[in-house]
Coordinates of N, CA and C in Angstrom, one line a residue:
Chain A
X42 N 91.5 70.6 97.1 CA 91.1 72.2 97.6 C 90.6 72.7 96.2
X43 N 89.4 73.7 96.0 CA 89.3 74.1 94.7 C 90.5 74.2 93.7
X44 N 89.9 74.3 92.5 CA 91.1 74.2 91.4 C 90.7 75.2 90.5
X45 N 91.6 76.1 90.0 CA 91.3 76.9 89.0 C 92.6 77.0 87.8
X46 N 92.2 76.8 86.5 CA 93.3 76.8 85.7 C 93.1 78.2 84.9
X47 N 94.0 78.3 84.3 CA 94.1 79.1 83.1 C 94.5 79.3 81.9
X48 N 94.3 79.3 80.8 CA 95.1 78.6 79.4 C 95.0 80.0 78.3
X49 N 96.3 80.6 77.8 CA 97.2 79.6 78.3 C 98.0 80.2 79.1
X50 N 99.5 79.6 79.5 CA 100.2 80.2 80.6 C 101.1 81.0 80.1
X51 N 101.4 81.1 78.6 CA 102.0 82.1 78.4 C 101.6 82.7 76.8
X52 N 102.0 83.7 76.6 CA 101.7 83.9 75.2 C 102.4 85.0 74.7
X53 N 102.8 84.5 73.5 CA 103.7 86.2 73.2 C 102.7 86.4 71.5
X54 N 102.4 87.8 71.1 CA 101.7 88.2 69.9 C 102.3 89.4 69.6
X55 N 101.9 89.9 68.7 CA 102.4 90.8 67.9 C 101.1 92.4 68.4
X56 N 102.0 93.1 68.1 CA 101.4 94.6 68.2 C 100.0 94.6 67.7
X57 N 98.8 95.2 68.1 CA 97.7 95.1 67.2 C 96.9 94.4 67.3
X58 N 97.3 93.2 67.6 CA 96.6 91.7 67.6 C 95.8 91.5 69.0
X59 N 94.7 90.9 68.9 CA 94.0 90.6 70.7 C 94.2 89.2 70.9
X60 N 94.3 89.0 71.9 CA 94.4 87.9 72.7 C 93.4 87.2 73.8
X61 N 93.1 86.6 73.8 CA 92.2 85.7 75.1 C 92.6 84.6 76.1
X62 N 92.5 85.1 77.4 CA 92.8 84.4 78.2 C 91.7 83.9 78.9
X63 N 92.0 82.6 79.5 CA 90.8 81.4 79.7 C 90.9 81.1 81.2
X64 N 89.8 81.6 82.2 CA 90.2 81.5 83.6 C 88.6 80.5 83.8
X65 N 89.6 79.0 84.3 CA 88.0 78.1 84.6 C 88.1 77.4 86.1
X66 N 87.3 77.4 86.7 CA 87.0 76.6 87.9 C 86.9 75.4 87.9
X67 N 87.5 74.3 88.1 CA 88.0 73.0 87.6 C 86.6 72.0 88.3
X68 N 86.8 72.3 89.7 CA 85.7 71.3 90.7 C 84.8 72.3 91.6
X69 N 84.5 73.5 90.8 CA 83.2 73.9 91.6 C 83.0 75.5 90.6
X70 N 81.6 75.8 91.5 CA 81.0 76.6 90.5 C 81.4 78.0 91.0
X71 N 81.5 79.1 90.1 CA 81.7 80.5 90.7 C 80.8 81.5 89.9
X72 N 80.4 82.1 90.6 CA 79.3 82.9 90.2 C 79.9 84.6 89.9
X73 N 81.3 84.3 90.5 CA 82.4 85.3 90.9 C 83.5 85.3 90.7
X74 N 84.2 85.9 89.5 CA 85.9 85.6 89.2 C 86.4 87.4 89.3
X75 N 87.3 86.9 89.2 CA 88.6 88.2 89.4 C 89.4 88.2 88.6
X76 N 89.8 89.6 87.8 CA 91.0 89.3 86.9 C 91.9 90.7 87.5
X77 N 93.1 90.2 87.8 CA 94.1 90.8 88.4 C 95.5 91.2 87.3
X78 N 96.1 92.0 87.4 CA 97.5 92.0 86.7 C 98.4 92.4 87.7
X79 N 99.2 91.7 87.2 CA 100.6 91.9 88.5 C 101.8 92.7 87.3
X80 N 102.6 93.7 87.7 CA 103.7 93.8 87.1 C 104.9 93.7 87.8
X81 N 106.1 93.4 87.1 CA 107.4 92.7 87.5 C 107.8 93.2 89.2
X82 N 107.9 92.4 90.0 CA 108.4 93.0 91.1 C 107.0 93.5 91.8
X83 N 106.1 93.7 91.7 CA 104.9 94.2 92.0 C 104.0 93.7 92.7
X84 N 102.7 94.4 93.3 CA 101.6 93.6 94.0 C 100.7 93.5 92.8
X85 N 99.9 92.7 93.4 CA 98.7 92.3 92.3 C 97.6 93.5 92.2
X86 N 97.3 94.0 91.3 CA 96.4 94.8 91.1 C 94.8 94.2 90.5
X87 N 94.2 94.9 91.1 CA 92.5 94.1 90.6 C 92.1 95.0 89.1
X88 N 91.8 94.4 88.3 CA 91.3 94.9 87.1 C 89.9 95.1 87.1
X89 N 89.5 93.8 87.3 CA 87.6 94.0 87.3 C 87.3 92.4 88.3
X90 N 86.1 92.8 88.4 CA 85.0 91.8 89.0 C 84.2 91.2 87.9
X91 N 84.1 90.0 88.1 CA 83.7 89.1 86.8 C 82.3 88.4 87.1
X92 N 81.1 88.7 86.9 CA 80.0 87.9 87.5 C 79.1 87.4 86.6
X93 N 78.9 86.0 86.8 CA 78.0 84.9 85.5 C 77.1 85.7 85.3
X94 N 76.8 86.0 83.9 CA 75.5 86.5 83.7 C 75.4 88.1 83.4
X95 N 76.3 88.7 83.9 CA 76.0 90.0 84.0 C 77.3 90.8 83.7
X96 N 77.4 92.3 83.5 CA 78.4 92.9 83.0 C 79.9 92.5 83.9
X97 N 80.9 92.9 83.4 CA 82.0 93.1 84.4 C 81.9 94.5 85.2
X98 N 82.3 94.5 86.2 CA 82.8 95.7 86.9 C 84.0 95.5 86.7
X99 N 84.5 96.7 86.4 CA 85.7 97.5 86.4 C 86.4 98.3 87.4
X100 N 87.7 98.5 87.6 CA 88.4 98.9 88.5 C 88.7 100.3 88.0
X101 N 88.5 101.5 88.5 CA 88.8 102.8 88.2 C 90.3 103.3 87.4
X102 N 90.4 103.3 86.1 CA 91.9 103.5 85.1 C 91.7 102.5 84.5
X103 N 90.9 101.3 84.6 CA 90.9 100.2 83.5 C 90.4 100.2 82.6
X104 N 90.5 100.5 81.5 CA 89.8 100.9 79.9 C 89.3 99.3 79.9
X105 N 87.8 99.2 79.8 CA 86.8 98.0 80.0 C 87.0 97.8 78.5
X106 N 87.3 98.9 77.4 CA 87.4 98.3 75.9 C 88.6 97.9 75.5
X107 N 89.4 97.8 76.2 CA 90.7 97.5 76.3 C 91.3 96.0 76.4
X108 N 90.2 95.9 77.8 CA 89.9 94.8 78.5 C 88.5 94.1 78.1
X109 N 88.3 93.2 77.8 CA 86.9 92.6 77.8 C 86.8 91.3 78.4
X110 N 86.0 91.4 79.1 CA 85.8 89.8 80.1 C 84.1 90.0 79.8
X111 N 84.4 88.5 80.1 CA 83.3 87.6 79.6 C 83.1 86.3 80.4
X112 N 81.6 86.4 81.1 CA 82.0 85.5 82.2 C 80.2 84.9 82.0
X113 N 80.3 84.0 80.8 CA 79.4 83.6 80.3 C 78.7 82.0 81.2
X114 N 79.7 81.4 82.0 CA 78.9 80.2 82.5 C 79.4 80.3 84.0
X115 N 79.0 79.1 84.9 CA 79.5 79.0 86.2 C 80.8 78.7 86.4
X116 N 81.9 78.1 85.3 CA 83.1 77.8 85.4 C 84.1 78.2 84.3
X117 N 83.4 79.4 83.8 CA 84.4 79.8 82.6 C 84.4 81.5 82.6
X118 N 85.4 82.1 82.8 CA 85.2 83.7 82.7 C 86.7 83.6 81.5
X119 N 86.6 84.7 80.5 CA 87.6 84.9 79.9 C 87.7 86.6 79.9
X120 N 89.1 87.1 79.5 CA 89.7 88.5 79.3 C 90.4 88.5 78.0
X121 N 90.0 89.3 77.3 CA 90.2 89.6 76.0 C 91.1 91.1 75.9
X122 N 92.2 91.0 75.4 CA 93.2 91.9 75.3 C 92.8 92.6 74.4
X123 N 92.3 93.7 73.7 CA 92.0 93.8 72.5 C 93.1 94.9 72.0
X124 N 93.7 94.7 70.8 CA 94.6 95.9 69.9 C 95.8 95.9 71.1
X125 N 96.2 94.4 71.3 CA 97.6 94.6 72.6 C 98.9 95.6 72.2
X126 N 99.1 96.0 73.1 CA 100.4 97.0 72.7 C 101.6 96.7 73.6
X127 N 102.7 97.0 73.2 CA 104.2 96.2 74.5 C 103.5 96.8 75.9
X128 N 102.9 97.8 75.8 CA 102.4 98.1 77.2 C 101.9 97.1 78.1
X129 N 100.8 96.7 77.3 CA 99.9 95.8 77.9 C 100.9 94.3 78.5
X130 N 102.1 94.0 77.8 CA 102.7 92.9 78.7 C 102.8 92.8 80.1
X131 N 102.3 91.9 80.9 CA 102.3 91.7 82.4 C 102.0 90.2 82.3
X132 N 101.7 89.9 83.9 CA 101.0 88.6 84.1 C 100.0 88.6 84.6
X133 N 99.2 87.6 83.9 CA 97.6 88.5 84.5 C 97.2 87.1 85.0
X134 N 96.5 87.2 86.3 CA 95.9 86.1 86.8 C 94.7 86.5 87.2
X135 N 93.8 85.4 87.4 CA 92.3 85.4 87.6 C 92.1 84.3 88.8
X136 N 90.9 84.6 89.3 CA 90.4 84.1 90.5 C 89.4 83.6 90.7
X137 N 88.9 82.6 91.2 CA 86.9 82.7 91.1 C 87.0 82.4 92.9
X138 N 85.6 82.7 93.2 CA 85.0 82.9 94.4 C 84.2 81.6 94.8
X139 N 84.5 80.8 95.5 CA 84.3 79.7 96.3 C 83.1 79.7 97.3
X140 N 82.2 80.1 97.4 CA 80.3 80.3 97.8 C 80.8 79.8 99.2
X141 N 81.1 78.4 99.4 CA 80.8 77.7 100.6 C 82.0 78.4 101.6
X142 N 83.3 78.5 101.2 CA 84.5 79.1 101.9 C 84.0 80.4 102.2
X143 N 83.7 81.1 100.8 CA 84.1 82.6 100.6 C 85.3 82.9 100.7
X144 N 86.2 81.8 99.6 CA 87.5 82.7 99.4 C 87.7 82.6 98.0
X145 N 88.9 83.2 97.9 CA 89.0 83.3 96.2 C 90.4 82.4 95.9
X146 N 90.0 81.6 94.7 CA 91.3 80.7 94.6 C 91.8 81.0 93.3
X147 N 93.1 80.8 93.2 CA 93.5 81.9 92.3 C 94.2 80.5 91.1
X148 N 94.5 81.4 89.9 CA 95.0 80.6 88.6 C 95.8 80.7 89.0
X149 N 97.0 79.7 88.2 CA 98.5 79.8 87.7 C 98.9 81.7 87.0
X150 N 98.3 81.8 86.2 CA 98.5 83.4 85.6 C 98.8 82.7 84.5
X151 N 99.1 84.3 83.7 CA 99.3 84.2 82.1 C 100.3 85.2 81.8
X152 N 101.5 84.4 81.0 CA 102.3 85.9 81.0 C 102.2 86.2 79.4
X153 N 101.8 87.9 79.6 CA 101.5 88.2 78.1 C 102.3 88.8 77.7
X154 N 103.4 88.9 76.5 CA 104.4 89.5 75.9 C 103.7 90.3 74.9
X155 N 103.8 91.4 74.3 CA 103.7 91.5 73.3 C 104.6 92.5 72.4
X156 N 104.6 92.0 71.6 CA 106.4 92.8 70.8 C 105.6 93.7 69.8
Chain B
X1093 N 87.0 102.8 104.4 CA 88.0 101.5 103.3 C 88.7 100.6 104.0
X1094 N 88.7 99.5 103.4 CA 89.9 98.5 103.9 C 91.2 98.7 103.1
X1095 N 92.2 98.4 104.0 CA 93.7 98.5 103.3 C 94.4 97.6 104.3
X1096 N 96.0 97.4 103.5 CA 96.9 96.4 104.1 C 98.0 97.0 103.9
X1097 N 98.9 96.8 105.1 CA 100.1 97.7 104.9 C 101.2 96.5 105.5
X1098 N 101.8 96.2 104.4 CA 103.4 95.2 104.5 C 104.1 96.3 104.9
X1099 N 104.4 96.3 106.4 CA 105.8 97.0 106.7 C 107.2 97.5 105.9
X1100 N 107.4 95.8 105.6 CA 108.9 96.1 105.3 C 108.7 95.3 103.7
X1101 N 109.2 96.1 102.8 CA 109.3 95.5 101.5 C 110.4 94.4 101.2
X1102 N 111.8 94.4 102.0 CA 112.7 93.1 102.0 C 112.8 92.8 103.3
X1103 N 113.2 91.7 103.5 CA 113.2 90.9 104.7 C 114.9 89.9 104.5
X1104 N 115.3 89.8 105.1 CA 117.1 89.2 104.8 C 116.9 88.1 106.1
X1105 N 117.1 87.0 106.0 CA 117.3 86.1 107.0 C 118.2 84.9 106.6
X1106 N 119.1 84.4 107.8 CA 119.5 83.3 107.6 C 118.8 82.1 107.6
X1107 N 119.7 81.2 107.1 CA 118.7 79.6 107.0 C 119.0 79.4 108.5
X1108 N 117.3 78.6 109.1 CA 117.7 78.3 110.4 C 117.0 79.1 111.4
X1109 N 117.0 80.2 110.8 CA 116.7 81.7 111.9 C 115.2 82.0 111.7
X1110 N 114.7 82.8 113.0 CA 113.2 82.8 112.6 C 112.9 83.7 111.5
X1111 N 111.6 83.7 111.0 CA 111.2 84.7 110.3 C 110.2 85.5 110.5
X1112 N 109.9 86.6 110.1 CA 108.5 87.3 111.0 C 108.7 88.6 109.6
X1113 N 107.1 88.4 109.2 CA 106.9 89.6 107.9 C 105.8 90.3 108.4
X1114 N 105.9 91.7 108.7 CA 104.4 92.0 109.0 C 103.8 92.8 108.5
X1115 N 102.7 92.7 109.3 CA 101.4 93.4 108.1 C 100.5 94.1 109.1
X1116 N 99.9 95.2 108.8 CA 99.0 95.8 109.6 C 97.6 96.1 108.5
X1117 N 96.7 96.2 109.2 CA 95.6 96.5 108.4 C 94.1 97.3 108.9
X1118 N 93.5 97.7 108.4 CA 92.3 98.7 108.6 C 91.4 98.1 108.2
X1119 N 90.3 97.9 108.7 CA 89.0 97.6 108.4 C 87.6 98.1 109.1
X1120 N 87.0 98.4 108.6 CA 85.6 98.9 109.4 C 85.1 97.9 109.9
X1121 N 85.0 96.3 109.1 CA 84.4 95.7 109.6 C 85.3 94.3 110.4
X1122 N 84.6 93.2 110.4 CA 85.6 92.3 111.5 C 85.7 91.6 109.9
X1123 N 87.5 91.6 109.6 CA 88.2 91.2 108.0 C 88.3 89.6 108.3
X1124 N 88.5 89.5 107.3 CA 89.1 88.0 106.7 C 90.6 88.5 106.3
X1125 N 91.5 87.7 106.8 CA 92.7 88.3 106.7 C 93.6 87.0 105.9
X1126 N 94.4 86.7 104.7 CA 95.1 86.3 104.3 C 96.8 86.3 104.3
X1127 N 97.4 85.5 103.8 CA 98.8 85.7 104.0 C 98.9 84.2 102.7
X1128 N 99.8 84.8 101.2 CA 99.6 84.1 100.8 C 101.4 84.5 100.1
X1129 N 101.9 82.9 99.4 CA 103.1 83.1 99.3 C 103.2 82.9 97.4
X1130 N 104.7 83.6 96.8 CA 104.8 83.8 95.3 C 106.2 83.5 94.7
X1131 N 106.2 82.3 94.6 CA 107.5 82.1 94.0 C 108.0 82.6 92.5
X1132 N 108.9 82.9 92.1 CA 109.1 83.6 91.0 C 108.0 83.0 90.2
X1133 N 107.8 84.2 88.9 CA 107.0 83.6 87.7 C 106.0 82.2 88.0
X1134 N 105.9 82.4 89.3 CA 104.6 81.3 89.7 C 103.5 82.3 90.3
X1135 N 102.6 81.0 90.2 CA 101.2 81.5 90.9 C 100.9 82.1 92.5
X1136 N 99.9 82.2 92.9 CA 99.8 82.4 94.1 C 99.6 81.1 95.2
X1137 N 99.5 81.1 96.2 CA 99.9 79.5 96.7 C 99.4 80.4 98.1
X1138 N 98.3 79.8 98.7 CA 97.7 80.1 100.2 C 98.6 79.4 101.1
X1139 N 98.9 80.4 102.5 CA 99.6 79.5 103.3 C 98.7 79.7 104.6
X1140 N 97.9 80.5 105.0 CA 97.2 80.5 106.1 C 96.0 81.3 105.7
X1141 N 94.9 81.3 106.2 CA 93.8 82.7 106.5 C 93.4 82.4 107.7
X1142 N 92.5 83.7 108.2 CA 91.9 83.9 109.4 C 90.5 84.6 109.5
X1143 N 89.7 83.9 109.7 CA 88.5 84.3 109.7 C 87.5 84.0 110.6
X1144 N 88.1 84.7 111.7 CA 87.1 84.6 112.8 C 87.0 83.5 113.7
X1145 N 87.8 82.7 113.7 CA 88.1 81.8 114.6 C 89.1 82.0 115.5
X1146 N 90.2 81.0 116.1 CA 91.2 80.7 116.8 C 92.0 82.2 116.1
X1147 N 92.3 83.2 117.2 CA 93.5 84.2 116.6 C 94.8 83.6 116.6
X1148 N 95.3 82.6 116.5 CA 96.5 81.8 116.4 C 96.0 81.0 115.1
X1149 N 96.7 81.2 114.0 CA 96.2 80.4 112.7 C 97.5 79.8 112.1
X1150 N 97.4 78.6 112.0 CA 98.5 77.7 111.7 C 98.6 77.2 110.4
X1151 N 99.5 77.5 109.3 CA 99.7 77.3 107.7 C 100.1 76.1 107.3
X1152 N 100.4 76.3 106.5 CA 101.5 75.0 105.7 C 103.0 75.6 105.9
X1153 N 103.8 74.2 105.4 CA 105.3 74.9 105.7 C 105.6 75.4 107.0
X1154 N 105.0 75.3 107.9 CA 105.2 76.0 109.1 C 105.2 77.0 109.7
X1155 N 104.5 78.0 108.6 CA 104.2 79.4 108.9 C 102.7 79.4 110.0
X1156 N 102.8 80.5 110.8 CA 101.8 80.8 111.5 C 101.6 82.4 111.5
X1157 N 100.5 82.5 111.5 CA 100.3 84.2 112.2 C 99.3 84.1 113.4
X1158 N 99.4 85.3 114.0 CA 98.6 85.6 115.0 C 97.5 87.0 114.7
X1159 N 96.2 87.1 114.9 CA 95.6 88.3 114.5 C 95.1 88.8 116.0
X1160 N 95.7 90.0 115.7 CA 95.9 91.1 117.3 C 94.8 92.5 117.1
X1161 N 93.6 91.9 117.2 CA 92.7 93.2 117.2 C 93.4 94.4 117.6
X1162 N 93.3 94.3 118.9 CA 94.1 95.9 119.4 C 95.1 96.2 118.5
X1163 N 95.9 95.4 117.8 CA 97.1 96.4 117.3 C 96.9 96.3 115.7
X1164 N 95.6 95.7 115.4 CA 95.4 95.8 114.1 C 96.4 95.2 113.3
X1165 N 97.2 94.2 113.8 CA 98.1 93.2 113.1 C 97.8 91.7 112.7
X1166 N 98.7 91.4 111.9 CA 98.4 89.7 111.3 C 99.6 89.6 110.9
X1167 N 100.5 89.6 111.7 CA 102.5 88.9 111.1 C 102.5 87.5 110.9
X1168 N 103.3 87.5 110.1 CA 103.5 85.8 109.7 C 104.9 85.6 110.4
X1169 N 104.7 84.4 110.6 CA 106.2 83.8 111.4 C 106.2 82.7 110.7
X1170 N 107.4 82.2 111.0 CA 107.9 80.9 111.0 C 109.3 80.6 112.1
X1171 N 109.3 79.6 112.7 CA 110.4 79.7 113.5 C 112.0 79.0 112.9
X1172 N 112.0 78.3 111.8 CA 112.9 78.3 111.2 C 113.1 78.6 109.8
X1173 N 113.7 79.5 109.4 CA 113.8 79.4 107.7 C 114.5 78.5 107.4
X1174 N 114.0 78.1 106.1 CA 114.8 77.5 105.0 C 114.9 78.0 103.5
X1175 N 115.5 77.8 103.1 CA 116.4 78.3 101.6 C 114.9 78.3 100.5
X1176 N 114.3 77.2 100.7 CA 112.9 77.1 99.6 C 111.9 78.5 100.2
X1177 N 111.9 78.5 101.4 CA 111.0 79.9 101.8 C 111.4 81.1 101.0
X1178 N 112.4 81.4 100.6 CA 112.8 82.7 99.5 C 111.3 83.0 98.9
X1179 N 111.1 83.6 98.5 CA 109.8 84.1 97.6 C 109.2 85.6 97.9
X1180 N 108.2 86.1 97.6 CA 107.6 87.1 97.8 C 106.3 86.9 98.4
X1181 N 105.6 87.6 99.2 CA 105.1 87.3 100.3 C 104.0 88.3 100.5
X1182 N 102.6 88.1 100.3 CA 101.4 89.0 100.3 C 100.4 88.8 101.3
X1183 N 100.0 90.0 102.1 CA 99.4 90.1 103.3 C 97.4 90.6 102.2
X1184 N 96.7 89.9 102.5 CA 95.4 89.9 102.0 C 94.6 90.5 102.9
X1185 N 93.5 91.4 102.7 CA 92.4 91.8 103.6 C 91.3 91.8 102.7
X1186 N 90.2 90.5 103.1 CA 88.9 90.6 102.1 C 87.8 91.8 103.0
X1187 N 87.5 92.1 101.8 CA 85.6 92.9 102.2 C 84.6 91.9 102.3
X1188 N 84.2 91.9 103.6 CA 83.0 91.1 104.1 C 81.6 91.6 102.8
X1189 N 81.8 92.5 102.7 CA 80.5 93.1 101.7 C 80.2 92.6 100.5
X1190 N 79.2 92.8 99.9 CA 79.0 92.2 98.4 C 80.1 91.9 97.1
X1191 N 81.3 93.2 97.2 CA 82.0 92.8 96.3 C 82.8 91.7 96.1
X1192 N 83.2 91.0 97.9 CA 84.0 90.0 98.2 C 85.6 90.6 97.3
X1193 N 85.8 91.6 97.2 CA 87.3 92.2 96.9 C 88.5 91.8 97.8
X1194 N 89.5 91.1 97.4 CA 90.6 91.0 98.1 C 91.2 92.4 97.7
X1195 N 91.6 92.9 98.9 CA 92.6 94.0 99.0 C 94.4 93.6 99.2
X1196 N 95.2 93.9 98.4 CA 96.5 92.9 98.4 C 97.2 93.7 99.2
X1197 N 98.4 93.5 100.2 CA 99.7 94.6 100.3 C 100.6 94.6 99.2
X1198 N 101.5 95.6 99.4 CA 102.3 95.6 98.7 C 103.7 94.4 98.5
X1199 N 103.7 93.9 99.4 CA 104.0 92.4 99.7 C 105.7 92.6 100.0
X1200 N 106.2 91.6 100.3 CA 107.6 91.7 101.1 C 108.2 90.6 100.6
X1201 N 109.4 90.9 100.0 CA 110.3 89.7 99.3 C 111.4 89.3 100.4
X1202 N 111.4 87.9 100.6 CA 112.4 87.4 101.6 C 113.4 86.6 101.1
X1203 N 114.7 87.1 101.6 CA 115.4 86.4 101.1 C 116.4 85.4 102.4
X1204 N 116.2 84.4 102.2 CA 116.8 83.7 102.7 C 118.6 83.5 102.5
X1205 N 119.5 83.7 103.3 CA 121.0 83.3 103.0 C 121.3 82.2 103.9
X1206 N 122.3 81.8 103.4 CA 122.9 80.7 103.2 C 123.6 80.5 104.8

């Protein structure tokens, strides 16, 4: 099956720093990738839709200047949490849409802890 | 607009007994429906998916779900629960439009008692 990786799996940073999370589709090309955020014991909340070569589309209430998304190639999307604060601590999950099966394949997630 | 409702936030079953996790959806289109499982501090694993083929869908680990259009339901079942089934389960409906978004249910936490 299609595989999506995320890096890093876990990151701890100080308040005020920026953190970049990578999402890669390993064996297929993905024109569309998605970024989700999951709070403890909660469901996944869609943050934004990332389209290769164009600007990301953010969901209502998500700060686009806070969560920068870049989808520079058909296999890589990045999420940068700028000037991170403790309230940004969360589990971030990406997915990549595989066009033939019209299905999203999910990465294993990145646990961000901001001190 | 599409939506999905998971009727139970928590379900407890004894090991070896049947599992039923309920999901109802709302969709103006012919939906694609999915069930995912998430073990603690892990990513999502696809259990099964319905994409307008057979209404009874068989998935991994003995799970299956039946698409019932008249009831707008897609309940997940398993004949006999195993301790390893304890996890969070998400029902998902997919928008067939150009956005390809997934709409997640709020999740059902399954507890399996020895």
